[in-house]
């Protein structure tokens, strides 16, 4: 009977240096848990990170080789990897600031009327007025507004500031800085965006304010307007009022804390510039008809007697032509008494009394005081003089409600000028070095010479 072996003991002879008390060290090698808390045959708990297993002691290595086979220590089962936790969905980047987007897309959104399309506002003495042309400089704005605010007339006494959403900018170069460039400069600044975020009013005005170092008294409350009467002007909320007067002048009324000021207005840029004159609605009077009238007038110039005469030019609406009517009249050298009671052309539905024309025989063509009294009705009037000359002299004027305005005869009468060949101009050389005296200068020199 053979001797019993201890091959069933897994550790064989541990050697002299290792006692049974060291078994726990063997089973718990590489574990940080206390020896009494872990079963050596249980699978080890998953580790957050793999730790290197320390080398076995030399004595243990020798024992294992001498007492083979040795039961292997169970290896921990592979632990399935924990699937990564679901990552939270990435939040979208915050949308761009709408104001910044508006700045970059301004050329695309010009049609929209918003903050950047609002015109800047002129503000002075509590009067506010949108600036319709912000491309002008601050100096040009001062000149324009000086008509209404006399304290802005002296440019050296006026400086400018721009107030926009709590931001104030001083204008250092009023002559070289445009209003729109300053407004846009503020709008594009980070300071403006930050101020707008904090402001209660998200649609602020860009105020353009002059500062006058020599302030005049008086405050404006609502700016200016035009009114048909003083009573209407006083009842309005306008501080500067333009009022037409019975004397034919325009007066300006200013309301201030001192009182009410009224004075004639000498220069009025508010109103359109109007030129007096006449715009015909009918064709020019033909020269052939004028030739007949001139011949008729000359027939009353005898050898020793000269008489005036009157002719009236009518327009026939039906036949679309001019013709002359000679009324019954009693004439002398310097007067005419005409009877129009029997005129057969008083039918306004068909005929237009277009022009009255009378002669001054050999005298100069001019409108006398008698003519002024007789020609008060609105119409067209002519006088012919120097009928003893080959080409007589002619004067033309209109009466508009009793106010007279002289016209160039070419406005209503066919002229003598006719088109001529262009090569005629090529034959003429103008000597620009010589200066000719005007007729007025010549006449003045002659009068001075006679006085001497």
Coordinates of C-alpha atoms in Angstrom, one line a residue:
X1 CA 0.0 0.0 0.0
X2 CA 1.5 3.1 -1.1
X3 CA 1.8 6.1 1.0
X4 CA -0.9 8.6 1.0
X5 CA -0.1 11.8 -0.9
X6 CA -1.1 15.3 -0.2
X7 CA -1.7 16.2 -3.8
X8 CA -5.2 17.2 -3.0
X9 CA -3.9 20.1 -1.0
X10 CA -3.4 22.8 -3.3
X11 CA -0.5 24.5 -1.8
X12 CA 1.9 21.6 -1.1
X13 CA 4.7 22.4 1.2
X14 CA 4.7 26.0 1.8
X15 CA 8.2 25.9 3.1
X16 CA 9.7 26.8 6.3
X17 CA 9.2 30.5 5.8
X18 CA 5.4 30.4 5.3
X19 CA 2.9 29.3 7.9
X20 CA -0.7 28.6 7.7
X21 CA -1.3 32.0 8.9
X22 CA -0.1 33.4 5.6
X23 CA -2.8 31.8 3.5
X24 CA -4.8 34.9 3.7
X25 CA -1.9 36.8 2.1
X26 CA -1.8 34.3 -0.8
X27 CA -5.6 34.5 -1.5
X28 CA -5.8 38.2 -0.9
X29 CA -2.8 39.2 -2.9
X30 CA -3.7 42.3 -5.0
X31 CA -6.8 43.0 -3.0
X32 CA -7.3 46.0 -0.9
X33 CA -10.3 44.5 1.0
X34 CA -9.8 43.1 4.5
X35 CA -8.9 39.4 4.6
X36 CA -11.9 38.3 6.6
X37 CA -14.5 40.0 4.3
X38 CA -13.6 38.2 1.0
X39 CA -14.1 34.5 0.0
X40 CA -11.0 33.5 -2.0
X41 CA -13.1 31.3 -4.3
X42 CA -15.7 34.0 -5.2
X43 CA -15.2 35.9 -8.3
X44 CA -13.6 39.3 -7.5
X45 CA -15.8 42.4 -7.8
X46 CA -15.2 44.4 -11.0
X47 CA -12.5 46.9 -10.7
X48 CA -12.7 50.4 -12.0
X49 CA -9.2 50.0 -13.5
X50 CA -7.2 46.8 -13.9
X51 CA -4.4 46.6 -11.3
X52 CA -1.2 44.6 -12.1
X53 CA -1.0 41.4 -10.1
X54 CA 2.2 41.3 -8.0
X55 CA 4.7 38.5 -8.7
X56 CA 4.4 35.4 -6.4
X57 CA 7.1 34.9 -3.8
X58 CA 10.1 32.8 -4.9
X59 CA 9.3 30.2 -2.4
X60 CA 5.7 29.8 -3.7
X61 CA 7.0 29.4 -7.3
X62 CA 9.3 26.5 -6.2
X63 CA 6.6 24.8 -4.3
X64 CA 4.2 24.8 -7.2
X65 CA 6.7 23.2 -9.5
X66 CA 7.6 20.4 -7.1
X67 CA 4.0 19.5 -6.2
X68 CA 2.3 19.6 -9.6
X69 CA -0.5 19.3 -10.6
X70 CA -1.7 22.3 -8.8
X71 CA -5.3 23.5 -8.9
X72 CA -5.4 26.9 -10.5
X73 CA -7.0 29.7 -8.7
X74 CA -10.2 30.6 -10.5
X75 CA -9.8 33.7 -12.6
X76 CA -12.4 36.3 -12.4
X77 CA -15.1 36.1 -15.1
X78 CA -14.9 38.8 -17.7
X79 CA -17.2 41.6 -16.7
X80 CA -19.2 43.0 -19.6
X81 CA -18.4 46.5 -20.3
X82 CA -21.0 48.9 -19.0
X83 CA -22.5 50.7 -22.0
X84 CA -21.6 54.3 -22.0
X85 CA -24.3 56.4 -20.5
X86 CA -26.5 58.1 -23.0
X87 CA -25.1 61.5 -23.8
X88 CA -27.5 64.4 -23.4
X89 CA -28.5 65.9 -26.7
X90 CA -26.4 68.9 -27.5
X91 CA -28.4 72.1 -27.1
X92 CA -28.5 74.4 -30.1
X93 CA -26.3 77.4 -30.0
X94 CA -28.3 80.4 -28.9
X95 CA -29.7 82.4 -31.8
X96 CA -27.7 85.4 -32.9
X97 CA -28.8 88.7 -31.4
X98 CA -31.5 90.1 -33.6
X99 CA -30.0 93.6 -33.6
X100 CA -26.6 92.2 -34.7
X101 CA -28.3 90.2 -37.4
X102 CA -30.1 93.3 -38.5
X103 CA -26.8 95.2 -38.8
X104 CA -25.3 92.5 -41.1
X105 CA -28.5 92.1 -43.1
X106 CA -29.3 95.8 -43.4
X107 CA -28.9 95.9 -47.2
X108 CA -31.4 93.0 -47.5
X109 CA -33.9 94.5 -45.1
X110 CA -33.9 98.1 -46.3
X111 CA -37.6 97.8 -47.2
X112 CA -38.4 97.2 -43.6
X113 CA -39.1 100.2 -41.4
X114 CA -37.6 99.6 -38.0
X115 CA -35.2 100.9 -35.6
X116 CA -32.4 101.5 -38.2
X117 CA -34.8 103.1 -40.7
X118 CA -36.2 105.7 -38.3
X119 CA -35.0 109.1 -39.2
X120 CA -33.0 111.1 -36.6
X121 CA -34.9 113.9 -34.9
X122 CA -33.8 117.5 -34.7
X123 CA -34.5 118.7 -31.1
X124 CA -34.1 122.3 -30.0
X125 CA -36.0 124.3 -27.4
X126 CA -38.5 121.4 -27.0
X127 CA -39.3 121.5 -30.7
X128 CA -38.9 118.1 -32.4
X129 CA -38.8 117.6 -36.2
X130 CA -37.7 114.5 -38.1
X131 CA -34.7 115.1 -40.3
X132 CA -35.8 114.2 -43.8
X133 CA -32.3 114.3 -45.3
X134 CA -29.8 112.7 -42.7
X135 CA -27.1 112.7 -45.3
X136 CA -26.5 116.4 -44.7
X137 CA -23.8 117.5 -42.3
X138 CA -24.5 119.0 -38.9
X139 CA -23.4 122.4 -40.2
X140 CA -25.8 122.2 -43.1
X141 CA -28.6 121.3 -40.7
X142 CA -27.7 124.4 -38.6
X143 CA -28.0 126.7 -41.7
X144 CA -31.3 125.2 -42.6
X145 CA -32.8 125.6 -39.1
X146 CA -31.3 129.1 -38.5
X147 CA -34.3 130.4 -40.4
X148 CA -36.6 129.3 -37.6
X149 CA -34.2 129.6 -34.7
X150 CA -32.2 132.8 -34.9
X151 CA -29.9 131.6 -32.1
X152 CA -28.4 129.1 -34.6
X153 CA -27.3 131.8 -37.0
X154 CA -23.8 132.1 -35.6
X155 CA -22.1 128.8 -36.4
X156 CA -19.2 129.5 -34.0
X157 CA -21.6 129.6 -31.1
X158 CA -23.2 126.3 -31.9
X159 CA -22.0 122.8 -31.0
X160 CA -23.8 119.5 -31.5
X161 CA -24.5 116.4 -29.5
X162 CA -26.4 113.2 -30.4
X163 CA -28.4 111.3 -27.8
X164 CA -29.4 107.8 -28.6
X165 CA -30.7 105.2 -26.1
X166 CA -28.9 106.9 -23.2
X167 CA -25.7 107.3 -25.2
X168 CA -24.4 110.8 -25.8
X169 CA -21.8 111.7 -28.5
X170 CA -20.2 115.0 -29.0
X171 CA -19.7 116.1 -32.6
X172 CA -16.1 117.3 -33.0
X173 CA -16.4 118.2 -36.8
X174 CA -19.8 119.6 -37.6
X175 CA -18.8 120.6 -41.1
X176 CA -17.3 117.2 -42.0
X177 CA -19.6 114.8 -40.2
X178 CA -22.9 113.7 -41.6
X179 CA -25.9 113.0 -39.3
X180 CA -26.5 109.5 -40.7
X181 CA -22.8 108.4 -40.3
X182 CA -23.0 109.3 -36.6
X183 CA -26.3 107.5 -36.1
X184 CA -25.1 104.4 -37.7
X185 CA -21.8 104.5 -35.8
X186 CA -23.7 104.4 -32.5
X187 CA -26.1 101.7 -33.7
X188 CA -23.2 99.4 -34.6
X189 CA -21.4 99.8 -31.3
X190 CA -21.5 97.1 -28.5
X191 CA -22.4 100.0 -26.1
X192 CA -25.6 100.6 -28.0
X193 CA -26.6 96.9 -28.0
X194 CA -26.0 96.6 -24.3
X195 CA -28.0 99.8 -23.6
X196 CA -30.9 98.7 -25.8
X197 CA -31.1 95.4 -23.9
X198 CA -31.5 97.2 -20.7
X199 CA -33.8 100.0 -22.0
X200 CA -37.6 99.9 -21.5
X201 CA -38.1 101.7 -24.8
X202 CA -37.0 99.3 -27.5
X203 CA -37.7 101.9 -30.2
X204 CA -35.8 105.0 -29.1
X205 CA -35.3 108.2 -31.1
X206 CA -31.9 109.4 -32.2
X207 CA -32.0 113.0 -31.0
X208 CA -29.8 115.6 -32.7
X209 CA -29.4 118.6 -30.4
X210 CA -27.6 121.9 -31.0
X211 CA -26.0 123.5 -28.0
X212 CA -25.8 127.3 -28.1
X213 CA -23.2 129.0 -26.0
X214 CA -25.1 132.3 -26.3
X215 CA -28.6 131.2 -25.6
X216 CA -31.5 133.5 -26.5
X217 CA -34.7 133.6 -24.6
X218 CA -37.8 131.9 -25.7
X219 CA -38.9 128.3 -26.0
X220 CA -40.6 126.4 -28.8
X221 CA -43.3 123.9 -28.0
X222 CA -44.3 122.3 -31.3
X223 CA -42.4 124.0 -34.1
X224 CA -44.1 125.8 -37.0
X225 CA -47.0 126.0 -39.4
X226 CA -48.9 128.3 -41.9
X227 CA -52.3 129.7 -41.0
X228 CA -54.8 131.9 -42.8
X229 CA -55.4 134.2 -39.8
X230 CA -53.9 135.3 -36.6
X231 CA -56.8 133.7 -34.7
X232 CA -56.0 130.3 -36.3
X233 CA -52.3 130.7 -35.4
X234 CA -53.0 131.5 -31.8
X235 CA -55.4 128.6 -31.5
X236 CA -52.8 126.1 -32.8
X237 CA -50.1 124.3 -30.9
X238 CA -47.4 125.7 -33.2
X239 CA -44.8 128.1 -31.8
X240 CA -43.7 129.6 -35.1
X241 CA -46.6 130.6 -37.3
X242 CA -46.6 132.2 -40.8
X243 CA -49.6 134.3 -41.5
X244 CA -50.5 136.2 -44.8
X245 CA -51.5 139.8 -44.3
X246 CA -53.9 142.2 -46.1
X247 CA -50.9 144.4 -47.0
X248 CA -49.6 141.5 -49.2
X249 CA -46.8 140.5 -46.9
X250 CA -46.2 137.4 -44.8
X251 CA -45.9 137.8 -41.1
X252 CA -44.2 135.5 -38.6
X253 CA -45.7 135.0 -35.1
X254 CA -43.5 133.5 -32.3
X255 CA -45.0 132.3 -29.0
X256 CA -42.7 132.5 -26.1
X257 CA -42.8 132.7 -22.3
X258 CA -42.1 136.4 -22.6
X259 CA -45.1 137.0 -24.9
X260 CA -46.3 136.9 -28.5
X261 CA -44.0 138.4 -31.2
X262 CA -45.2 139.3 -34.7
X263 CA -43.0 140.8 -37.4
X264 CA -42.8 140.7 -41.3
X265 CA -41.0 137.8 -42.7
X266 CA -38.3 138.8 -45.2
X267 CA -37.1 135.4 -46.3
X268 CA -39.4 132.4 -46.3
X269 CA -37.8 129.1 -47.3
X270 CA -40.8 127.1 -46.0
X271 CA -42.8 128.1 -49.1
X272 CA -42.1 127.2 -52.7
X273 CA -40.3 129.8 -54.7
X274 CA -42.9 131.1 -57.2
X275 CA -42.1 133.3 -60.2
X276 CA -44.8 135.6 -61.7
X277 CA -45.7 135.1 -65.3
X278 CA -48.1 133.6 -67.8
X279 CA -48.3 130.1 -69.3
X280 CA -50.4 130.1 -72.4
X281 CA -53.0 127.4 -72.9
X282 CA -53.5 128.4 -76.6
X283 CA -51.1 128.7 -79.6
X284 CA -49.0 131.7 -80.2
X285 CA -50.7 134.7 -81.9
X286 CA -49.6 134.4 -85.6
X287 CA -47.4 137.1 -87.1
X288 CA -49.8 137.5 -90.0
X289 CA -52.6 138.6 -87.6
X290 CA -50.1 141.0 -85.9
X291 CA -49.2 142.4 -89.3
X292 CA -52.8 143.2 -90.0
X293 CA -53.2 145.0 -86.7
X294 CA -50.0 147.0 -87.2
X295 CA -51.2 148.1 -90.6
X296 CA -54.5 149.1 -89.1
X297 CA -52.8 151.2 -86.4
X298 CA -50.5 152.9 -88.9
X299 CA -53.5 154.0 -91.0
X300 CA -54.4 156.5 -88.3
X301 CA -51.0 158.2 -88.6
X302 CA -51.5 161.1 -91.1
X303 CA -48.9 163.6 -92.2
X304 CA -49.8 166.1 -89.4
X305 CA -52.2 164.0 -87.2
X306 CA -51.6 160.9 -85.1
X307 CA -54.3 158.9 -83.3
X308 CA -54.4 155.9 -81.0
X309 CA -56.6 152.9 -81.7
X310 CA -57.7 149.7 -80.0
X311 CA -58.1 146.1 -81.3
X312 CA -59.2 143.0 -79.4
X313 CA -57.9 139.5 -80.2
X314 CA -60.4 136.6 -79.8
X315 CA -59.9 132.9 -80.0
X316 CA -62.6 130.9 -81.8
X317 CA -63.0 127.5 -80.0
X318 CA -65.0 126.0 -82.8
X319 CA -62.7 127.0 -85.6
X320 CA -59.5 127.0 -83.4
X321 CA -58.1 130.3 -84.8
X322 CA -57.4 133.8 -83.7
X323 CA -59.1 136.9 -85.2
X324 CA -59.2 140.6 -84.4
X325 CA -62.3 142.6 -83.4
X326 CA -62.4 146.4 -83.8
X327 CA -65.0 147.9 -81.4
X328 CA -66.6 151.2 -81.9
X329 CA -64.3 153.9 -80.4
X330 CA -63.5 157.5 -80.3
X331 CA -59.8 158.2 -80.4
X332 CA -57.3 161.1 -80.1
X333 CA -53.5 161.4 -80.0
X334 CA -53.4 160.1 -76.4
X335 CA -56.7 158.6 -75.6
X336 CA -59.3 156.0 -76.6
X337 CA -63.0 155.7 -75.6
X338 CA -64.3 152.3 -76.8
X339 CA -67.9 151.0 -76.6
X340 CA -68.0 147.2 -76.1
X341 CA -71.7 146.9 -75.4
X342 CA -72.4 145.7 -78.9
X343 CA -69.6 143.2 -79.2
X344 CA -71.0 140.1 -81.0
X345 CA -68.4 137.8 -79.4
X346 CA -69.5 137.8 -75.8
X347 CA -70.4 134.2 -76.1
X348 CA -67.9 132.6 -73.7
X349 CA -69.0 129.1 -74.7
X350 CA -67.4 129.7 -78.1
X351 CA -65.1 132.7 -77.9
X352 CA -62.2 133.6 -75.6
X353 CA -61.2 137.3 -75.2
X354 CA -57.5 136.6 -75.4
X355 CA -55.7 140.0 -75.6
X356 CA -56.4 143.7 -75.7
X357 CA -53.9 145.7 -77.9
X358 CA -53.8 149.5 -78.4
X359 CA -51.4 151.8 -80.2
X360 CA -49.3 154.8 -79.1
X361 CA -48.7 156.0 -82.6
X362 CA -45.2 157.4 -82.8
X363 CA -44.7 157.5 -79.1
X364 CA -42.8 154.9 -77.1
X365 CA -44.6 151.8 -76.1
X366 CA -45.4 152.0 -72.4
X367 CA -48.4 151.5 -70.1
X368 CA -49.7 154.8 -68.8
X369 CA -51.6 155.5 -65.6
X370 CA -54.8 155.5 -67.6
X371 CA -53.9 152.0 -68.8
X372 CA -53.3 150.9 -65.2
X373 CA -56.8 152.1 -64.2
X374 CA -58.5 150.5 -67.2
X375 CA -56.6 147.1 -67.2
X376 CA -57.5 145.9 -63.7
X377 CA -59.2 142.7 -64.9
X378 CA -57.2 139.6 -65.2
X379 CA -56.0 139.3 -68.7
X380 CA -53.4 139.9 -71.4
X381 CA -52.6 143.4 -72.5
X382 CA -50.3 144.9 -75.3
X383 CA -49.2 148.3 -76.4
X384 CA -47.5 149.2 -79.7
X385 CA -45.3 152.3 -80.1
X386 CA -42.9 153.7 -82.7
X387 CA -45.3 152.9 -85.5
X388 CA -43.4 155.4 -87.6
X389 CA -40.5 152.9 -87.7
X390 CA -40.2 149.8 -89.9
X391 CA -40.3 147.5 -86.8
X392 CA -42.5 149.0 -84.2
X393 CA -41.9 148.6 -80.4
X394 CA -44.2 146.3 -78.5
X395 CA -44.8 145.8 -74.7
X396 CA -46.8 142.9 -73.2
X397 CA -48.0 142.5 -69.7
X398 CA -50.6 140.5 -67.7
X399 CA -52.9 141.8 -65.0
X400 CA -53.5 139.2 -62.3
X401 CA -56.1 140.5 -59.9
X402 CA -54.9 144.1 -60.4
X403 CA -51.1 143.2 -60.1
X404 CA -49.1 143.8 -63.3
X405 CA -46.3 141.6 -64.6
X406 CA -44.5 142.4 -67.9
X407 CA -43.8 139.5 -70.3
X408 CA -41.4 138.8 -73.1
X409 CA -43.6 139.2 -76.3
X410 CA -42.2 135.8 -77.5
X411 CA -44.3 134.1 -74.8
X412 CA -47.6 134.9 -76.7
X413 CA -46.6 136.1 -80.2
X414 CA -44.8 134.4 -83.0
X415 CA -41.3 135.9 -83.3
X416 CA -39.5 137.2 -86.3
X417 CA -36.7 134.6 -85.8
X418 CA -36.6 131.8 -88.3
X419 CA -34.3 128.8 -88.5
X420 CA -31.1 129.5 -90.4
X421 CA -28.4 127.2 -91.9
X422 CA -25.9 126.0 -89.3
X423 CA -22.8 126.8 -91.5
X424 CA -23.5 130.5 -91.0
X425 CA -22.1 130.2 -87.5
X426 CA -18.8 128.8 -88.9
X427 CA -18.2 132.1 -90.7
X428 CA -18.2 134.2 -87.5
X429 CA -15.2 134.5 -85.1
X430 CA -15.9 136.0 -81.7
X431 CA -13.2 138.1 -80.2
X432 CA -13.6 137.4 -76.5
X433 CA -10.7 139.8 -75.6
X434 CA -12.8 142.9 -76.3
X435 CA -15.6 143.9 -73.8
X436 CA -18.5 145.8 -75.1
X437 CA -20.4 148.2 -72.9
X438 CA -24.1 147.5 -72.3
X439 CA -26.8 150.0 -73.4
X440 CA -27.4 151.0 -69.8
X441 CA -23.8 151.9 -69.3
X442 CA -23.6 153.8 -72.4
X443 CA -26.8 155.8 -71.5
X444 CA -25.4 156.5 -68.0
X445 CA -22.1 157.8 -69.5
X446 CA -24.0 160.0 -72.0
X447 CA -26.1 161.5 -69.2
X448 CA -23.0 162.3 -67.1
X449 CA -21.3 163.8 -70.1
X450 CA -24.3 166.1 -70.8
X451 CA -24.4 167.2 -67.1
X452 CA -20.8 168.2 -67.3

